[in-house]
Coordinates of C-alpha atoms and ligand atoms in Angstrom, one line a residue:
X6 CA -22.8 -3.9 -3.5
X7 CA -20.6 -5.5 -6.2
X8 CA -18.3 -3.1 -7.9
X9 CA -16.3 -3.5 -11.2
X10 CA -13.4 -1.1 -11.7
X11 CA -12.0 -0.5 -15.2
X12 CA -8.3 0.3 -15.6
X13 CA -4.9 -0.9 -14.8
X14 CA -3.0 1.9 -13.0
X15 CA -2.0 2.7 -9.5
X16 CA -5.1 5.0 -9.5
X17 CA -7.3 1.9 -9.9
X18 CA -5.3 0.0 -7.3
X19 CA -6.0 2.9 -4.9
X20 CA -9.7 2.9 -5.9
X21 CA -9.9 -0.8 -5.1
X22 CA -8.3 -0.4 -1.7
X23 CA -10.6 2.5 -0.8
X24 CA -13.7 0.6 -2.1
X25 CA -12.7 -2.4 0.1
X26 CA -12.9 -0.2 3.2
X27 CA -16.6 0.4 2.5
X28 CA -18.7 -2.0 4.5
X29 CA -21.4 -2.1 1.8
X30 CA -18.9 -3.3 -0.8
X31 CA -19.1 -7.1 -0.8
X32 CA -17.6 -7.9 -4.2
X33 CA -14.8 -6.3 -6.2
X34 CA -13.6 -6.9 -9.7
X35 CA -11.1 -5.2 -12.0
X36 CA -10.3 -5.3 -15.7
X37 CA -7.6 -5.5 -16.8
X38 CA -5.7 -4.7 -13.6
X39 CA -2.0 -5.4 -13.0
X40 CA 0.2 -7.6 -10.9
X41 CA -0.9 -6.0 -7.6
X42 CA -4.7 -5.6 -8.1
X43 CA -5.4 -9.4 -8.3
X44 CA -4.8 -9.6 -4.5
X45 CA -7.7 -7.2 -3.9
X46 CA -10.2 -8.0 -6.6
X47 CA -11.3 -10.7 -9.1
X48 CA -9.3 -9.9 -12.2
X49 CA -10.5 -10.2 -15.8
X50 CA -8.8 -9.5 -19.1
X51 CA -11.3 -7.7 -21.4
X52 CA -11.0 -5.0 -24.0
X53 CA -11.8 -2.0 -21.8
X54 CA -12.3 0.3 -24.9
X55 CA -15.3 -1.9 -26.0
X56 CA -18.7 -1.1 -24.4
X57 CA -20.0 -4.6 -25.3
X58 CA -17.0 -6.3 -23.6
X59 CA -17.3 -4.2 -20.4
X60 CA -21.1 -4.7 -20.3
X61 CA -20.6 -8.4 -20.8
X62 CA -18.2 -8.6 -17.9
X63 CA -20.4 -6.4 -15.6
X64 CA -23.3 -8.8 -16.2
X65 CA -21.1 -11.9 -15.6
X66 CA -19.8 -10.4 -12.4
X67 CA -23.2 -9.2 -11.3
X68 CA -21.9 -5.6 -10.9
X69 CA -24.2 -3.1 -9.1
X70 CA -21.7 -0.3 -10.0
X71 CA -19.1 0.1 -12.7
X72 CA -16.3 2.7 -12.0
X73 CA -14.3 3.7 -15.1
X74 CA -10.8 4.9 -14.3
X75 CA -9.1 6.0 -17.5
X76 CA -10.2 8.6 -20.0
X77 CA -9.9 6.6 -23.2
X78 CA -12.9 4.3 -22.5
X79 CA -14.9 7.3 -21.3
X80 CA -14.2 9.3 -24.4
X81 CA -15.1 6.3 -26.5
X82 CA -18.5 6.1 -24.8
X83 CA -18.1 2.9 -22.6
X84 CA -20.0 4.7 -19.8
X85 CA -23.0 5.2 -22.1
X86 CA -23.0 1.5 -22.9
X87 CA -22.9 0.5 -19.3
X88 CA -25.8 2.8 -18.4
X89 CA -27.8 1.7 -21.5
X90 CA -27.5 -1.8 -20.1
X91 CA -29.2 -0.6 -16.9
X92 CA -26.1 -0.8 -14.7
X93 CA -25.1 2.2 -12.5
X94 CA -21.9 3.8 -13.9
X95 CA -19.5 6.2 -12.3
X96 CA -18.0 7.9 -15.3
X97 CA -19.3 10.5 -17.7
X98 CA -21.0 10.0 -21.1
X99 CA -19.0 10.3 -24.3
X100 CA -20.5 13.8 -24.8
X101 CA -19.6 15.0 -21.3
X102 CA -16.1 13.4 -21.5
X103 CA -15.2 15.9 -24.3
X104 CA -14.3 18.2 -21.4
X105 CA -11.1 16.2 -21.5
X106 CA -11.1 14.7 -24.9
X107 CA -11.2 18.0 -26.8
X108 CA -9.5 21.1 -25.3
X109 CA -11.3 23.2 -27.8
X110 CA -14.6 22.0 -26.4
X111 CA -13.4 22.6 -22.8
X112 CA -12.5 26.2 -23.7
X113 CA -15.9 26.7 -25.2
X114 CA -17.6 25.4 -22.1
X115 CA -15.5 27.6 -19.9
X116 CA -16.2 30.7 -22.0
X117 CA -19.9 30.0 -21.8
X118 CA -19.6 29.4 -18.0
X119 CA -17.6 32.5 -17.4
X120 CA -14.6 30.5 -16.0
X121 CA -11.2 32.1 -16.1
X122 CA -8.6 30.1 -18.2
X123 CA -5.6 30.8 -20.3
X124 CA -6.0 32.7 -23.6
X125 CA -5.7 30.1 -26.4
X126 CA -5.8 29.5 -30.1
X127 CA -6.2 26.3 -32.1
X128 CA -3.8 25.8 -35.0
X129 CA -4.8 23.0 -37.5
X130 CA -2.9 24.3 -40.5
X131 CA 0.9 24.3 -40.5
X132 CA 0.9 27.4 -42.7
X133 CA -0.6 29.4 -39.8
X134 CA 1.8 28.1 -37.1
X135 CA 4.5 30.8 -37.2
X136 CA 2.1 33.7 -37.0
X137 CA 0.2 32.0 -34.2
X138 CA 3.5 31.4 -32.2
X139 CA 4.2 35.1 -32.5
X140 CA 1.0 35.9 -30.6
X141 CA 2.2 33.8 -27.6
X142 CA 5.3 33.3 -25.6
X143 CA 8.1 35.8 -24.7
X144 CA 7.6 37.8 -27.9
X145 CA 4.0 38.6 -26.7
X146 CA 5.3 39.4 -23.2
X147 CA 4.7 36.0 -21.6
X148 CA 7.2 33.8 -19.8
X149 CA 6.8 30.7 -22.1
X150 CA 5.0 29.0 -24.9
X151 CA 2.5 26.3 -23.9
X152 CA 1.9 23.9 -26.7
X153 CA -0.7 21.1 -26.3
X154 CA -2.1 18.3 -28.3
X155 CA -5.8 19.1 -28.7
X156 CA -6.7 15.5 -28.0
X157 CA -5.8 12.9 -25.5
X158 CA -2.0 12.5 -24.9
X159 CA -1.7 10.9 -21.4
X160 CA -0.2 14.1 -20.0
X161 CA 2.7 13.9 -22.4
X162 CA 1.4 16.1 -25.2
X163 CA 2.3 19.3 -23.4
X164 CA 5.4 21.3 -23.9
X165 CA 6.0 24.4 -21.8
X166 CA 9.2 26.2 -23.0
X167 CA 10.8 29.7 -23.4
X168 CA 12.6 28.3 -26.4
X169 CA 10.8 29.1 -29.6
X170 CA 12.6 26.4 -31.6
X171 CA 11.4 23.7 -29.1
X172 CA 7.9 25.1 -29.1
X173 CA 7.7 25.1 -32.9
X174 CA 9.2 21.6 -33.2
X175 CA 6.6 20.2 -30.8
X176 CA 3.7 21.9 -32.6
X177 CA 5.0 21.0 -36.0
X178 CA 5.4 17.3 -35.0
X179 CA 1.8 17.2 -33.7
X180 CA 0.5 18.8 -36.9
X181 CA 2.6 16.4 -39.0
X182 CA 0.8 13.6 -37.2
X183 CA -2.6 15.2 -38.0
X184 CA -3.2 16.5 -34.5
X185 CA -4.6 20.0 -34.1
X186 CA -2.4 22.1 -31.7
X187 CA -3.6 24.3 -28.9
X188 CA -1.4 27.3 -28.1
X189 CA -2.0 28.8 -24.7
X190 CA -0.7 31.7 -22.6
X191 CA 1.4 30.6 -19.7
X192 CA -0.3 30.7 -16.3
X193 CA 2.2 31.6 -13.6
X194 CA 1.6 30.4 -10.0
X195 CA 1.3 27.2 -8.0
X196 CA -0.8 24.5 -9.5
X197 CA -3.4 22.3 -7.8
X198 CA -5.8 19.6 -8.7
X199 CA -9.3 19.7 -7.3
X200 CA -11.4 16.6 -7.9
X201 CA -15.2 16.8 -7.5
X202 CA -17.7 14.0 -7.5
X203 CA -20.6 15.2 -9.7
X204 CA -24.0 13.7 -10.4
X205 CA -25.0 16.2 -13.0
X206 CA -25.9 19.2 -10.9
X207 CA -24.6 18.4 -7.4
X208 CA -20.9 18.9 -6.9
X209 CA -19.0 17.3 -3.9
X210 CA -15.3 18.4 -3.8
X211 CA -12.6 16.1 -2.5
X212 CA -9.4 17.3 -0.8
X213 CA -7.2 19.4 -3.1
X214 CA -3.9 17.9 -4.2
X215 CA -0.8 18.9 -6.1
X216 CA 1.0 16.7 -8.6
X217 CA 4.5 16.9 -10.1
X218 CA 4.4 16.6 -13.9
X219 CA 8.1 17.1 -14.8
X220 CA 10.4 14.1 -14.6
X221 CA 13.2 15.6 -12.5
X222 CA 13.7 17.2 -9.1
X223 CA 13.1 21.0 -9.2
X224 CA 10.6 20.6 -12.0
X225 CA 13.2 20.0 -14.8
X226 CA 13.0 17.7 -17.8
X227 CA 10.0 16.6 -19.9
X228 CA 6.4 16.3 -18.8
X229 CA 5.2 12.9 -17.6
X230 CA 1.9 11.4 -16.7
X231 CA 2.8 12.4 -13.1
X232 CA 5.8 11.6 -10.8
X233 CA 4.1 12.2 -7.4
X234 CA 1.5 14.0 -5.5
X235 CA 0.5 15.1 -2.0
X236 CA -2.7 16.1 -0.2
X237 CA -4.0 18.2 1.5
X238 CA -2.5 21.5 0.5
X239 CA -1.4 23.4 3.6
X240 CA -0.9 26.6 1.5
X241 CA -4.5 26.6 0.1
X242 CA -6.9 28.7 2.3
X243 CA -10.3 27.1 2.7
X244 CA -12.0 30.2 1.3
X245 CA -10.0 29.9 -1.9
X246 CA -10.9 26.2 -2.3
X247 CA -14.6 27.1 -1.8
X248 CA -14.2 29.9 -4.3
X249 CA -12.9 27.5 -6.9
X250 CA -15.9 25.2 -6.4
X251 CA -18.3 28.1 -6.7
X252 CA -16.6 30.0 -9.5
X253 CA -15.2 27.1 -11.6
X254 CA -16.5 23.6 -10.9
X255 CA -20.2 24.4 -10.3
X256 CA -20.5 26.7 -13.3
X257 CA -18.9 24.2 -15.6
X258 CA -21.2 21.4 -14.3
X259 CA -24.2 23.6 -14.8
X260 CA -23.1 24.5 -18.3
X261 CA -22.8 20.8 -19.2
X262 CA -26.4 20.3 -17.9
X263 CA -27.5 23.3 -20.0
X264 CA -26.0 21.7 -23.1
X265 CA -27.8 18.5 -22.5
X266 CA -24.7 16.5 -21.5
X267 CA -24.7 16.4 -17.7
X268 CA -21.5 15.2 -16.2
X269 CA -21.7 12.1 -14.0
X270 CA -18.4 11.1 -12.5
X271 CA -15.2 12.7 -11.4
X272 CA -14.6 16.2 -12.7
X273 CA -11.0 17.1 -12.3
X274 CA -10.1 20.8 -12.4
X275 CA -6.4 21.6 -12.8
X276 CA -5.8 25.2 -11.8
X277 CA -3.0 27.7 -11.4
X278 CA -3.3 30.2 -8.6
X279 CA -2.0 33.3 -10.5
X280 CA -1.4 36.7 -8.9
X281 CA -4.9 37.7 -10.1
X282 CA -6.7 34.6 -8.9
X283 CA -7.4 31.0 -9.9
X284 CA -7.4 30.1 -13.6
X285 CA -8.0 26.7 -15.2
X286 CA -5.1 24.9 -16.8
X287 CA -7.2 21.9 -17.8
X288 CA -10.3 19.8 -17.1
X289 CA -10.2 16.0 -17.0
X290 CA -13.1 13.6 -16.9
X291 CA -11.7 11.1 -14.4
X292 CA -9.7 10.7 -11.2
X293 CA -6.2 12.0 -11.6
X294 CA -3.1 9.9 -11.3
X295 CA -1.1 10.0 -9.0
X296 CA -3.2 12.5 -7.0
X297 CA -5.9 9.9 -6.4
X298 CA -3.4 7.7 -4.5
X299 CA -2.9 10.5 -2.0
X300 CA -6.5 11.8 -1.8
X301 CA -8.1 8.4 -1.3
X302 CA -5.5 7.4 1.4
X303 CA -7.1 10.1 3.5
X304 CA -10.8 9.5 2.7
X305 CA -12.8 8.2 5.7
X306 CA -16.2 8.2 4.1
X307 CA -17.4 5.0 2.3
X308 CA -16.2 5.4 -1.3
X309 CA -18.5 2.8 -2.9
X310 CA -21.6 4.5 -1.4
X311 CA -20.3 7.9 -2.6
X312 CA -19.7 6.8 -6.2
X313 CA -23.0 4.9 -6.3
X314 CA -24.9 8.0 -5.1
X315 CA -23.2 10.0 -7.9
X316 CA -24.0 7.3 -10.5
X317 CA -27.7 7.3 -9.5
X318 CA -28.2 11.0 -9.1
X319 CA -28.5 11.0 -5.3
X320 CA -25.4 13.0 -4.3
X321 CA -27.5 15.9 -2.8
X322 CA -28.6 13.6 0.1
X323 CA -25.1 12.2 0.7
X324 CA -23.6 13.0 4.2
X325 CA -20.7 15.5 4.3
X326 CA -17.4 13.7 3.5
X327 CA -15.1 12.7 6.4
X328 CA -11.3 12.9 6.1
X329 CA -8.5 11.4 8.2
X330 CA -6.2 13.8 9.9
X331 CA -2.7 14.3 8.5
X332 CA -1.3 14.2 5.1
X333 CA -0.5 11.7 2.3
X334 CA 2.4 11.7 -0.1
X335 CA 2.7 9.6 -3.2
X336 CA 6.0 9.0 -5.0
X337 CA 6.1 7.3 -8.4
X338 CA 8.8 4.8 -9.2
X339 CA 9.4 5.0 -13.0
X340 CA 11.2 2.6 -15.3
X341 CA 14.5 3.5 -16.9
X342 CA 14.2 6.0 -19.7
X343 CA 10.6 7.0 -18.8
X344 CA 9.0 9.3 -20.1
X345 CA 10.8 8.2 -23.2
X346 CA 10.4 4.6 -24.3
X347 CA 10.7 2.8 -20.9
X348 CA 12.8 -0.3 -20.4
X349 CA 10.4 -3.2 -19.5
X350 CA 10.7 -6.6 -18.0
X351 CA 13.0 -5.8 -15.0
X352 CA 12.3 -7.8 -11.9
X353 CA 11.0 -5.7 -9.0
X354 CA 11.8 -6.6 -5.4
X355 CA 9.6 -5.3 -2.6
X356 CA 6.5 -4.6 -4.7
X357 CA 4.2 -6.4 -2.3
X358 CA 4.8 -4.1 0.7
X359 CA 2.0 -2.1 2.3
X360 CA 1.5 1.3 0.8
X361 CA 2.8 0.1 -2.6
X362 CA 0.3 0.5 -5.4
X363 CA 1.0 -1.2 -8.7
X364 CA 0.7 0.4 -12.2
X365 CA 3.1 -0.9 -14.9
X366 CA 3.6 -4.3 -13.4
X367 CA 3.0 -7.9 -14.6
X368 CA 3.5 -11.3 -13.2
X369 CA 6.0 -13.5 -15.1
X370 CA 5.3 -17.3 -15.5
X371 CA 7.8 -18.0 -12.7
X372 CA 5.8 -15.7 -10.3
X373 CA 8.3 -12.8 -10.4
X374 CA 6.8 -9.3 -10.6
X375 CA 8.3 -7.4 -13.5
X376 CA 7.9 -3.9 -14.9
X377 CA 5.5 -3.6 -17.9
X378 CA 5.0 0.2 -18.2
X379 CA 6.7 3.5 -17.7
X380 CA 5.2 4.4 -14.3
X381 CA 5.8 1.1 -12.4
X382 CA 4.6 1.7 -8.8
X383 CA 3.1 4.4 -6.6
X384 CA 4.4 4.4 -3.1
X385 CA 2.1 6.1 -0.6
X386 CA 3.2 7.4 2.7
X387 CA 1.0 8.9 5.4
X388 CA 1.7 10.9 8.6
X389 CA 0.6 13.6 10.9
X390 CA 1.9 16.2 8.5
X391 CA 3.6 16.5 5.1
X392 CA 7.1 16.0 6.6
X393 CA 6.0 12.8 8.3
X394 CA 4.2 11.6 5.2
X395 CA 7.2 12.3 3.0
X396 CA 9.4 10.4 5.4
X397 CA 7.0 7.4 5.4
X398 CA 6.8 7.4 1.6
X399 CA 10.6 7.6 1.0
X400 CA 11.2 5.0 3.7
X401 CA 8.9 2.5 2.0
X402 CA 10.5 3.3 -1.4
X403 CA 13.9 2.5 0.1
X404 CA 12.8 -1.2 0.5
X405 CA 12.0 -1.5 -3.2
X406 CA 14.5 -2.5 -5.9
X407 CA 13.9 -1.9 -9.7
X408 CA 17.0 -1.9 -11.9
X409 CA 17.3 1.5 -13.6
X410 CA 14.2 2.8 -11.7
X411 CA 14.0 6.5 -10.9
X412 CA 11.9 8.8 -8.8
X413 CA 11.7 12.4 -7.7
X414 CA 13.2 13.2 -4.3
X415 CA 11.2 16.5 -3.8
X416 CA 7.5 15.4 -3.8
X417 CA 5.8 17.7 -1.3
X418 CA 9.0 19.2 -0.1
X419 CA 8.4 22.9 -0.9
X420 CA 5.0 22.7 0.7
X421 CA 6.4 20.9 3.8
X422 CA 8.9 23.7 4.1
X423 CA 6.2 26.4 3.8
X424 CA 7.7 27.7 0.6
X425 CA 4.5 27.8 -1.4
X426 CA 2.4 31.0 -1.0
X427 CA -0.7 32.3 -2.7
Ligands
LIG503 N1 -2.0 14.0 -12.7 C1 -2.4 14.4 -14.0 C2 -3.5 13.6 -14.6 O1 -4.0 12.7 -14.0 O2 -3.8 13.9 -15.7

């Protein structure tokens, strides 16, 4: 099988490494990739938001399967173009990708499917903002305001704050830019990400993971695209994971089938385990980053065959997934000033070590690897348990040098110390 992966992050680097372990995968390509992915796959520079360009490349490479990593091409319908060209595609249609592309659509699907999620309201008129803010947050008996961009914002359109002025400023800024705002009630409790491979009706869950969205240790500072992740979750009972599949993921997949837009690809459920049970924070239409880096480090089943089975509607017959024992911890090394405007062009030393996945990296003409994005590298450690996996990840990180680079020191720490309870 020849597989073309679309994207340029550490998530796609992790997908390539896991695909390479599948004995049936005999050719790998990526577009556009980064400075690390060229060592694993043939690398092409095409416009990944163009269906025609991706189809052209898939034909040139002779792809049997196209795996689309990021949400933007999916929301733009690149998956539909690939399928229309007769090539198997792992990634939902434009219609089904609205589960991530429009939070209002996701809320509507969840309501129809009877899935528990935060109370919410869309505000698209600045004149209605103050009254709407009064119906949420501390004034309404809740811990904080949750203010989200209704559309795609790479994880950075969300502000969670008990400060009304900050909540209002974020919402007003989005409205000024012409973006509708979603106000939500705050869901208290540990959060988790559960990825499921879906072929329309059949849902195959992967190991649950937890990511760290705030930039600083102890969950302080602004939201980012994700500063680290670990899997599996020692604090999540198997029955609760099974309940989430049965009560959240399967009903949403069935509702999308009922609406005539079946979901084929990776359905990402972000949940909070509140005192009254699991509730959905968000759905995404693709593998999460950086959770994927941890989850795939533990996958023992052949990834290419799994994604091909999903893309061709044959998941029901796929053997039960096998997982490696132990745990995986991913720590993101970010550029100076991220999640603000990151400083770029710094030379990175040690980026070619094992367990180092590239994201915002580029190769300079003189061969040096330099930073080219906010999240620069994902460093993945594995071990018999979370403590060992953390030690492995931070040990590897210690061999890397990026001027001004920063990372969180507490990825997976609370779980390793048994401090998370549901
Ligand atoms: N880890 C958050 C995301 O992928 O959206």
